[in-house]
Coordinates of C-alpha atoms (C1' of nucleotides) in Angstrom, one line a residue:
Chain A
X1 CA -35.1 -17.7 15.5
X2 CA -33.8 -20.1 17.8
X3 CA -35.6 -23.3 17.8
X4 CA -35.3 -23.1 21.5
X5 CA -34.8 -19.6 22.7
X6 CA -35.3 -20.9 26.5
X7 CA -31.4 -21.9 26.8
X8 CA -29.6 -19.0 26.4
X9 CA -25.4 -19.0 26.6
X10 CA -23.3 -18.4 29.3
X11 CA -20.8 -15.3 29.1
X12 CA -17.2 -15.9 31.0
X13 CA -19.0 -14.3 34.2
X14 CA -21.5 -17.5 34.2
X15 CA -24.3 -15.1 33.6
X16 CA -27.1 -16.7 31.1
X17 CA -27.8 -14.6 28.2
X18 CA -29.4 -14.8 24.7
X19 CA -26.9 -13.8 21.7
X20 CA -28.6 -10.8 20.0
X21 CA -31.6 -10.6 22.6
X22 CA -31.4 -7.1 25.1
X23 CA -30.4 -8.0 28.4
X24 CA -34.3 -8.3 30.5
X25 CA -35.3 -5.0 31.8
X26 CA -35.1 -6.3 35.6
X27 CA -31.4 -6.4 35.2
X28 CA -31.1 -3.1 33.3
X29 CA -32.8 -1.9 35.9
X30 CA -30.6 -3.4 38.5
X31 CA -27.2 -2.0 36.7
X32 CA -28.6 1.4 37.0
X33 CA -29.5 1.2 40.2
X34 CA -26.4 -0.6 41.4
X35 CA -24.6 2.2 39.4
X36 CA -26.5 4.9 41.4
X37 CA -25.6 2.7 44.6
X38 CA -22.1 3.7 44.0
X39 CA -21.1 0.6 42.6
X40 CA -18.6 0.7 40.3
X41 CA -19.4 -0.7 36.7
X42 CA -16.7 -3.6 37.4
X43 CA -18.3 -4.5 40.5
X44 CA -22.1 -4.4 38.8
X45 CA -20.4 -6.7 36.0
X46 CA -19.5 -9.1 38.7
X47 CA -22.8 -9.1 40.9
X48 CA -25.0 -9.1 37.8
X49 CA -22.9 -11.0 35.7
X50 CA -23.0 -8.7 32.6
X51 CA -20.3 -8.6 30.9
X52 CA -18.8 -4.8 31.4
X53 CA -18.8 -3.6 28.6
X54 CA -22.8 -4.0 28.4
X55 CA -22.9 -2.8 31.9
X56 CA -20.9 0.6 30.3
X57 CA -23.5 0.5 27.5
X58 CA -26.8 0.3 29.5
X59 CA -25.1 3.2 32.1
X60 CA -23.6 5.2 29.3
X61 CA -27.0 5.6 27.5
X62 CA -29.2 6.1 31.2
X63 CA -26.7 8.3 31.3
X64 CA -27.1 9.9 28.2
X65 CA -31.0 9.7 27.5
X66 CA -32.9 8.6 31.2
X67 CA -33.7 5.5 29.7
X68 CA -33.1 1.9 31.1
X69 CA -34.9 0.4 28.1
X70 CA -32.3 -0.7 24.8
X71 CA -33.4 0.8 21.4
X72 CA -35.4 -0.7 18.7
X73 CA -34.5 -3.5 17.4
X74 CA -35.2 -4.6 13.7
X75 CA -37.8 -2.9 11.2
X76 CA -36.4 -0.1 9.0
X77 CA -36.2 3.6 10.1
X78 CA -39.0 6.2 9.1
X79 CA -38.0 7.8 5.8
X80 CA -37.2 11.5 6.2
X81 CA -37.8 12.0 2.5
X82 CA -41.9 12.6 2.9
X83 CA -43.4 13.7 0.0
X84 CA -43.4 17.1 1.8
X85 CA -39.6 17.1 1.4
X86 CA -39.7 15.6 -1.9
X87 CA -42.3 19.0 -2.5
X88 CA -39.7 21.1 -1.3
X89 CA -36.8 20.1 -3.1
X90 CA -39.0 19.8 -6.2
X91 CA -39.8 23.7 -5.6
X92 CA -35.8 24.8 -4.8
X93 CA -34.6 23.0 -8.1
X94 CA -37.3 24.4 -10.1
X95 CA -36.2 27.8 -9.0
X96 CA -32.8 27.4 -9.1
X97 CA -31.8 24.8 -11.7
X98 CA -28.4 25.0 -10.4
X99 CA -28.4 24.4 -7.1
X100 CA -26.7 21.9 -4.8
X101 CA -27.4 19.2 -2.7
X102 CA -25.8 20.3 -0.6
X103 CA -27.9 23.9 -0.8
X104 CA -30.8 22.7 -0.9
X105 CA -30.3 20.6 2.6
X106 CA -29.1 23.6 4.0
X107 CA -32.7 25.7 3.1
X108 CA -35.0 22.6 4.1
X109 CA -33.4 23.0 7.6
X110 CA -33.7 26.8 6.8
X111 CA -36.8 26.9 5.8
X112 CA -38.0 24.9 8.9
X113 CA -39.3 22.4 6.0
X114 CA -36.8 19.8 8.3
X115 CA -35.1 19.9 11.6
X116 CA -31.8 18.4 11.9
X117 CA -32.9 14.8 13.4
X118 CA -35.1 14.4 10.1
X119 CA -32.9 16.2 7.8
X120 CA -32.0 13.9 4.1
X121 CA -28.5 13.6 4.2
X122 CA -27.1 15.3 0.4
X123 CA -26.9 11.6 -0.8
X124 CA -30.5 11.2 -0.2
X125 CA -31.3 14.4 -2.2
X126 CA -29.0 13.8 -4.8
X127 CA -30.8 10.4 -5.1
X128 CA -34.5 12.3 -5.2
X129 CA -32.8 15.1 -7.5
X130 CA -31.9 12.3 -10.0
X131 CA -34.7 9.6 -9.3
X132 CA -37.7 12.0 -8.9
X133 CA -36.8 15.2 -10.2
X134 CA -34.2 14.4 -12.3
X135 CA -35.9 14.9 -15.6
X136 CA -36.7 18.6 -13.7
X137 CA -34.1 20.7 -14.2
X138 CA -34.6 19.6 -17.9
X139 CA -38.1 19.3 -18.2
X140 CA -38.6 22.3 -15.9
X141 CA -38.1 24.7 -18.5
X142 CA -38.9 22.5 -21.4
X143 CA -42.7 21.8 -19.9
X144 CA -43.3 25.2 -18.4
X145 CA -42.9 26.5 -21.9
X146 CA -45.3 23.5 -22.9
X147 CA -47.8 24.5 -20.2
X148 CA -48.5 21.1 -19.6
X149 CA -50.7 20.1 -16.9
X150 CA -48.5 20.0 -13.7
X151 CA -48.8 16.3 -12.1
X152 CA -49.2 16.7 -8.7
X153 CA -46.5 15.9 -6.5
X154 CA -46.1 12.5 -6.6
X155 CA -45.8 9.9 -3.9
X156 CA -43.9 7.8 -5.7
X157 CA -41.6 6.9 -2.7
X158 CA -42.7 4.3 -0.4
X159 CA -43.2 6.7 2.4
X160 CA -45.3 5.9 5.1
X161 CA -47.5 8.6 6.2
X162 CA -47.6 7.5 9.5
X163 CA -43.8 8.6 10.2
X164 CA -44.1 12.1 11.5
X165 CA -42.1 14.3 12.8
X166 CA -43.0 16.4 15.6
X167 CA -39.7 16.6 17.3
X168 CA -39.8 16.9 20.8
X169 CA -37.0 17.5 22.4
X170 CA -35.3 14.3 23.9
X171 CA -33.4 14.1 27.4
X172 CA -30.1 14.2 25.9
X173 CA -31.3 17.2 23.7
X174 CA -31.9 14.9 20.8
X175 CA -35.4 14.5 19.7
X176 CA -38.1 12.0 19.6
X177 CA -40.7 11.9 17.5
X178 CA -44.0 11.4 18.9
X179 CA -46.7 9.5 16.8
X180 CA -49.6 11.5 15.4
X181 CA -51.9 12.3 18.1
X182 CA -49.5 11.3 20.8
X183 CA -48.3 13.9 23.0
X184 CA -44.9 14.7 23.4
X185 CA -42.7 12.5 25.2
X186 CA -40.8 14.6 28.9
X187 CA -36.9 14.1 27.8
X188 CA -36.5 12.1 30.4
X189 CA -39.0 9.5 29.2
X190 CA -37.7 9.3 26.0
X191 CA -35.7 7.2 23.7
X192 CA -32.8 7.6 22.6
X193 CA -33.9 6.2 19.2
X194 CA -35.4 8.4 17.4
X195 CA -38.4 5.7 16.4
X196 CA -39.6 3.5 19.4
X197 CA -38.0 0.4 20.2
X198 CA -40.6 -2.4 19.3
X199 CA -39.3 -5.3 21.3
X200 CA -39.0 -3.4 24.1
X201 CA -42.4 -3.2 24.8
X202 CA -42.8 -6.5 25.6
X203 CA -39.5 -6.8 27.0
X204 CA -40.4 -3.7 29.9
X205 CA -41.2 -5.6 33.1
X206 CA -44.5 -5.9 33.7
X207 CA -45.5 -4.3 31.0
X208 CA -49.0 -6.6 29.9
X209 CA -49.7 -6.4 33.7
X210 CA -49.7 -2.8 32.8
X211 CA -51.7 -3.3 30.0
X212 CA -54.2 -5.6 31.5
X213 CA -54.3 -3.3 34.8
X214 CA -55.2 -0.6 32.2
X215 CA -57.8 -2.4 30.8
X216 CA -59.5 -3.2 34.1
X217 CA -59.1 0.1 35.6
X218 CA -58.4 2.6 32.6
X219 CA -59.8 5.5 34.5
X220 CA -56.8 5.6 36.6
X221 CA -53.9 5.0 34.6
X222 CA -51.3 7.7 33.6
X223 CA -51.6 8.9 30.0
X224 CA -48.3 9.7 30.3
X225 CA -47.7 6.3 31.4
X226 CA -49.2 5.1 27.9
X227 CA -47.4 7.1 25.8
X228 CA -44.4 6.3 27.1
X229 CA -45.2 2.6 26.9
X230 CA -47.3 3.1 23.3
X231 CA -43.9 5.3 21.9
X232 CA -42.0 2.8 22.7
X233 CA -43.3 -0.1 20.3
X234 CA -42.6 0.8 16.6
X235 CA -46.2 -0.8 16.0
X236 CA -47.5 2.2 17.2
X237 CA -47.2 4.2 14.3
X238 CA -49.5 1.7 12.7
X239 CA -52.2 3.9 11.4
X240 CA -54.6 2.3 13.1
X241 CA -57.7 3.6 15.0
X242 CA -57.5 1.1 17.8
X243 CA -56.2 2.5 21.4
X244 CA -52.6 3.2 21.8
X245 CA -52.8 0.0 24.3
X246 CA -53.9 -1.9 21.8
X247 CA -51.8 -0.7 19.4
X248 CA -48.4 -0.6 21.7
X249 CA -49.0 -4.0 23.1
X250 CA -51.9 -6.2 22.8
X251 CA -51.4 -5.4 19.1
X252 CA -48.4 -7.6 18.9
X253 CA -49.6 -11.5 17.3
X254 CA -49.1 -14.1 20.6
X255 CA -45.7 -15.2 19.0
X256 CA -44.1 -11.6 19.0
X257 CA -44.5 -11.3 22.6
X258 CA -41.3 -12.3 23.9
X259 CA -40.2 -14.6 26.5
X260 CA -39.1 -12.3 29.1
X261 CA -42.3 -10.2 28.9
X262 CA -44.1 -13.9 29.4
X263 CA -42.3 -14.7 32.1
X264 CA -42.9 -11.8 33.4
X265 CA -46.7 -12.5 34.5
X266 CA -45.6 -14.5 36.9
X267 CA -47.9 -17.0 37.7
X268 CA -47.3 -16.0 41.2
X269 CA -47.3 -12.5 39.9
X270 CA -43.8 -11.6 42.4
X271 CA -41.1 -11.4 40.1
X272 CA -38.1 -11.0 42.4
X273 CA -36.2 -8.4 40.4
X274 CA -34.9 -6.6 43.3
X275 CA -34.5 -9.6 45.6
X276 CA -31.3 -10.8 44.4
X277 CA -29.8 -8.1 45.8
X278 CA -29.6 -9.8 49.1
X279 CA -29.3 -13.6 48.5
X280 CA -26.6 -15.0 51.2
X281 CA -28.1 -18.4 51.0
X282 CA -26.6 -18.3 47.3
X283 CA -23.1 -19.6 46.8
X284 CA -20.5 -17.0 45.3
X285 CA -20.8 -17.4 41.5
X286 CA -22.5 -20.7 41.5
X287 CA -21.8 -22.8 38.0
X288 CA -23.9 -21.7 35.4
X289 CA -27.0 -23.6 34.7
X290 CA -28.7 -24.0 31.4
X291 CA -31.6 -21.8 32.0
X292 CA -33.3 -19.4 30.3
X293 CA -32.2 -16.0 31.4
X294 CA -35.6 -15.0 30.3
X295 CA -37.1 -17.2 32.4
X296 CA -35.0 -16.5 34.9
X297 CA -35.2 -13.3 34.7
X298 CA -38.8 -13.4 35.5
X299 CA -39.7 -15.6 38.5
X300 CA -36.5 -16.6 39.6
X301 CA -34.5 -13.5 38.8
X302 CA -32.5 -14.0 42.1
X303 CA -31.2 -17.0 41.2
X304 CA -30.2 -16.1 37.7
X305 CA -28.9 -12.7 38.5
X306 CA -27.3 -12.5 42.0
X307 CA -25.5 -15.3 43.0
X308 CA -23.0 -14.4 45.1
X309 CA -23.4 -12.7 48.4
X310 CA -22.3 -9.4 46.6
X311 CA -21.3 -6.4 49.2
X312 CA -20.5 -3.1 48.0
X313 CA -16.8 -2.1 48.4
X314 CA -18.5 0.2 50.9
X315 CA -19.3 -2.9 52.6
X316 CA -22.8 -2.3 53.5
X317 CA -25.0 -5.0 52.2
X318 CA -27.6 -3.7 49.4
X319 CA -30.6 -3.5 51.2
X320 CA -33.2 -4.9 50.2
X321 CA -35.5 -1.8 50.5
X322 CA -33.5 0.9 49.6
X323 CA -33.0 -1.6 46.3
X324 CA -36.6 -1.7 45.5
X325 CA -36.9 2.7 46.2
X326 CA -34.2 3.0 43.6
X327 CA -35.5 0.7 41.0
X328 CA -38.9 2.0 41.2
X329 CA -37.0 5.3 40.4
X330 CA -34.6 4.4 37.8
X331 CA -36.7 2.6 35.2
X332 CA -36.8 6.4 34.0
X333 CA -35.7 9.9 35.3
X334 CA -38.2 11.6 37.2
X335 CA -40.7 9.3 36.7
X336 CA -43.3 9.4 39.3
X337 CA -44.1 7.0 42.5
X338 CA -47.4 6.2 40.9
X339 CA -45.9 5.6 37.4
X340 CA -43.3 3.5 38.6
X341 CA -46.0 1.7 41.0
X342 CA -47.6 0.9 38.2
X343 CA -44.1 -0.3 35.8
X344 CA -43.0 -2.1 38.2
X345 CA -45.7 -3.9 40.8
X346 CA -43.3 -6.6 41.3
X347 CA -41.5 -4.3 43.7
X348 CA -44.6 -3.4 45.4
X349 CA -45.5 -6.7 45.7
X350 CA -41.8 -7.5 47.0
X351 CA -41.8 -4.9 49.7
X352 CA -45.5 -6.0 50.4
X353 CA -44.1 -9.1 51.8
Chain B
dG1 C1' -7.5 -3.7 37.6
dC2 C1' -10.8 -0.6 35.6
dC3 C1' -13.0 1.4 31.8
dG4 C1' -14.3 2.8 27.0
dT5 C1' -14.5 1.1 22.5
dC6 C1' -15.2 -2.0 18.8
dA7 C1' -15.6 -6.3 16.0
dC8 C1' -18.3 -10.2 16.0
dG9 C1' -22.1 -13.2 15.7
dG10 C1' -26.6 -13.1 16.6
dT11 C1' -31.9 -11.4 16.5
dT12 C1' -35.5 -8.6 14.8
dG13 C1' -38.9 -6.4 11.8
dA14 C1' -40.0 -3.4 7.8
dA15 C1' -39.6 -3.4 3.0
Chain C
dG1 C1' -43.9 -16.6 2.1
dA2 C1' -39.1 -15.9 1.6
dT3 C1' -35.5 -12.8 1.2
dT4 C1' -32.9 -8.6 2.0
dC5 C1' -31.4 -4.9 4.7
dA6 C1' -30.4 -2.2 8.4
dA7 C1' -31.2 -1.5 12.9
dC8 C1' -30.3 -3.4 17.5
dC9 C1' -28.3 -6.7 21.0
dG10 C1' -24.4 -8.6 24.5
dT11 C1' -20.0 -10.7 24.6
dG12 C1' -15.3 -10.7 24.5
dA13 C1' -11.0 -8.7 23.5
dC14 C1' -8.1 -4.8 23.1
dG15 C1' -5.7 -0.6 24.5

DNA sequence: GCCGTCACGGTTGAA
DNA sequence: GATTCAACCGTGACG
């Protein structure tokens, strides 16, 4: 809550950054593609001025899960003790008094009753054992023999409905769960969360340019497109009846949209994420400025970014082109021309001049 | 010099 | 509405 979150710091590189705020997408995006350039993380620290162990961060998890985009930041995980699994443990205790934690986490994944990714760990269940069935093992006998009206399984835990589990399976073999109704997520489009990042939705270039290009021409966008988007915003699992654009993005109150997804509708509407590759004109590791890297990041991403004329050890100068191919295709693996077209216009617009 | 890892101080959002 | 908690972030330092 910075009273002004426009002035980030400057790290040792002179790169402008906000403590505790994911790096902007457009230079995410620009690691991996430098990194796919053959450019060695040391050299992308440099160039982007990232410090390297974020640049080993954001290309250890592309790496690991396809994904440019950082995890979810804030809000509270989704319980894995549904009342379902509360059912369940109620049922193995009642018919065996005796057993274990332990056991019984062993038959819910047995039982298929939970996977591994949404498994209560034995402290959990020992908790439900003692919280919510505790009186069981006890009272198990003691009010069968009383015959006394069974209480339905109780709720009594503040689960959220909303927090299902479908599993699919995640690039990285881990899974993602996919909101009710949504489909599931390709692996290489997923998370490496296992609930959506929130901020990130905002924070994805472009991304209310998507939104509002959805809403003017929704017969053509990719549902695949707005899942991936809609998955990615925590809001999502709102129960709510509204559209998964509404819900994923437009959703969010005014003050939750971040700076850097502000910026991004660029009043000009050519963010100039991929033209910093190529900036000659720009002096090698000018002083830092106080600017927002946010703002930066969005119309003048050049000038924030790049810097110095940067050459690959290979010595050929990024081109400018082959720059914008790649980040159209890194922002996820295998995501398609059209998707990417549409994640990224600035690029089109870029190459369009 | 490069790279992986981790502590740190910070932000965020659900409960 | 304020607080707490647990997730995330990038930096900077270390090995």
């Amino acid at each position: 809550m910075t009273p002004e979150p426009a002035f980030g710091e400057v790290n040792q590189l002179g790169g402008v950054f906000v403590n505790g705020r994911p790096l902007p997408n457009a230079i995410r995006l620009r690691i991996v593609e430098l990194a796919q350039l053959g450019i060695r993380p040391c050299d992308i620290s440099r160039q982007l001025r990232v410090s390297h162990g974020c640049v080993s961060k954001i290309l250890a998890r592309y790496n690991e899960t396809g994904s440019i985009l950082p995890g979810a930041i804030g809000g509270s995980k989704p319980r894995v003790t549904t009342p379902s699994v509360v059912k369940h443990i109620r049922t193995y205790k009642q018919r065996d008094p005796g057993i274990f934690a332990w056991e019984i986490r062993d038959r819910l994944l047995a039982d298929g009753v939970c996977d591994k990714f949404n498994l209560p760990s034995v402290s959990s269940i020992s908790r439900i054992l003692r919280n919510k069935i505790g009186n069981l093992s006890q009272q198990s006998q003691y009010e069968s023999s009383k015959q006394s009206s069974h209480q339905p399984p109780q709720p009594t835990l503040p689960y959220n409905h909303i927090y299902s589990y479908p599993t699919p399976i995640g690039a990285s073999g881990t899974k993602v769960p996919t909101p009710p109704g949504m489909h599931s997520l390709p692996g290489h489009m997923a998370m490496h969360r296992i609930w959506p990042s929130s901020h990130s939705v905002t924070d994805i270039l472009g991304i209310r340019s998507i939104t509002e290009q959805q809403i003017s021409d929704s017969s053509s966008f990719p549902s695949a497109k707005l899942e991936e988007w809609s998955v990615i915003n925590r809001t999502h699992f709102l129960p709510s009846a509204s559209s998964p654009l509404v819900n994923g993005v437009q959703h969010k109150s005014p003050h939750s949209i971040e700076p850097e997804a502000k910026c991004t509708q660029m009043q000009s509407g050519l963010p100039t994420v991929n033209s910093y590759v190529t900036a000659p004109s720009i002096p090698a590791y000018p002083p830092p400025t106080p600017v927002s890297p946010y703002m930066g990041y969005s119309a003048t991403t050049s000038a924030y970014v790049t810097g110095p004329t940067w050459q690959p050890p290979s010595g050929s100068a990024l081109s400018h082109h082959s720059c914008d191919n790649i980040a159209s295709s890194l922002a996820f693996k295998g995501m398609t021309a059209h998707h990417r077209d549409t994640l990224y216009p600035h690029t089109v617009s870029a190459s369009a001049l």
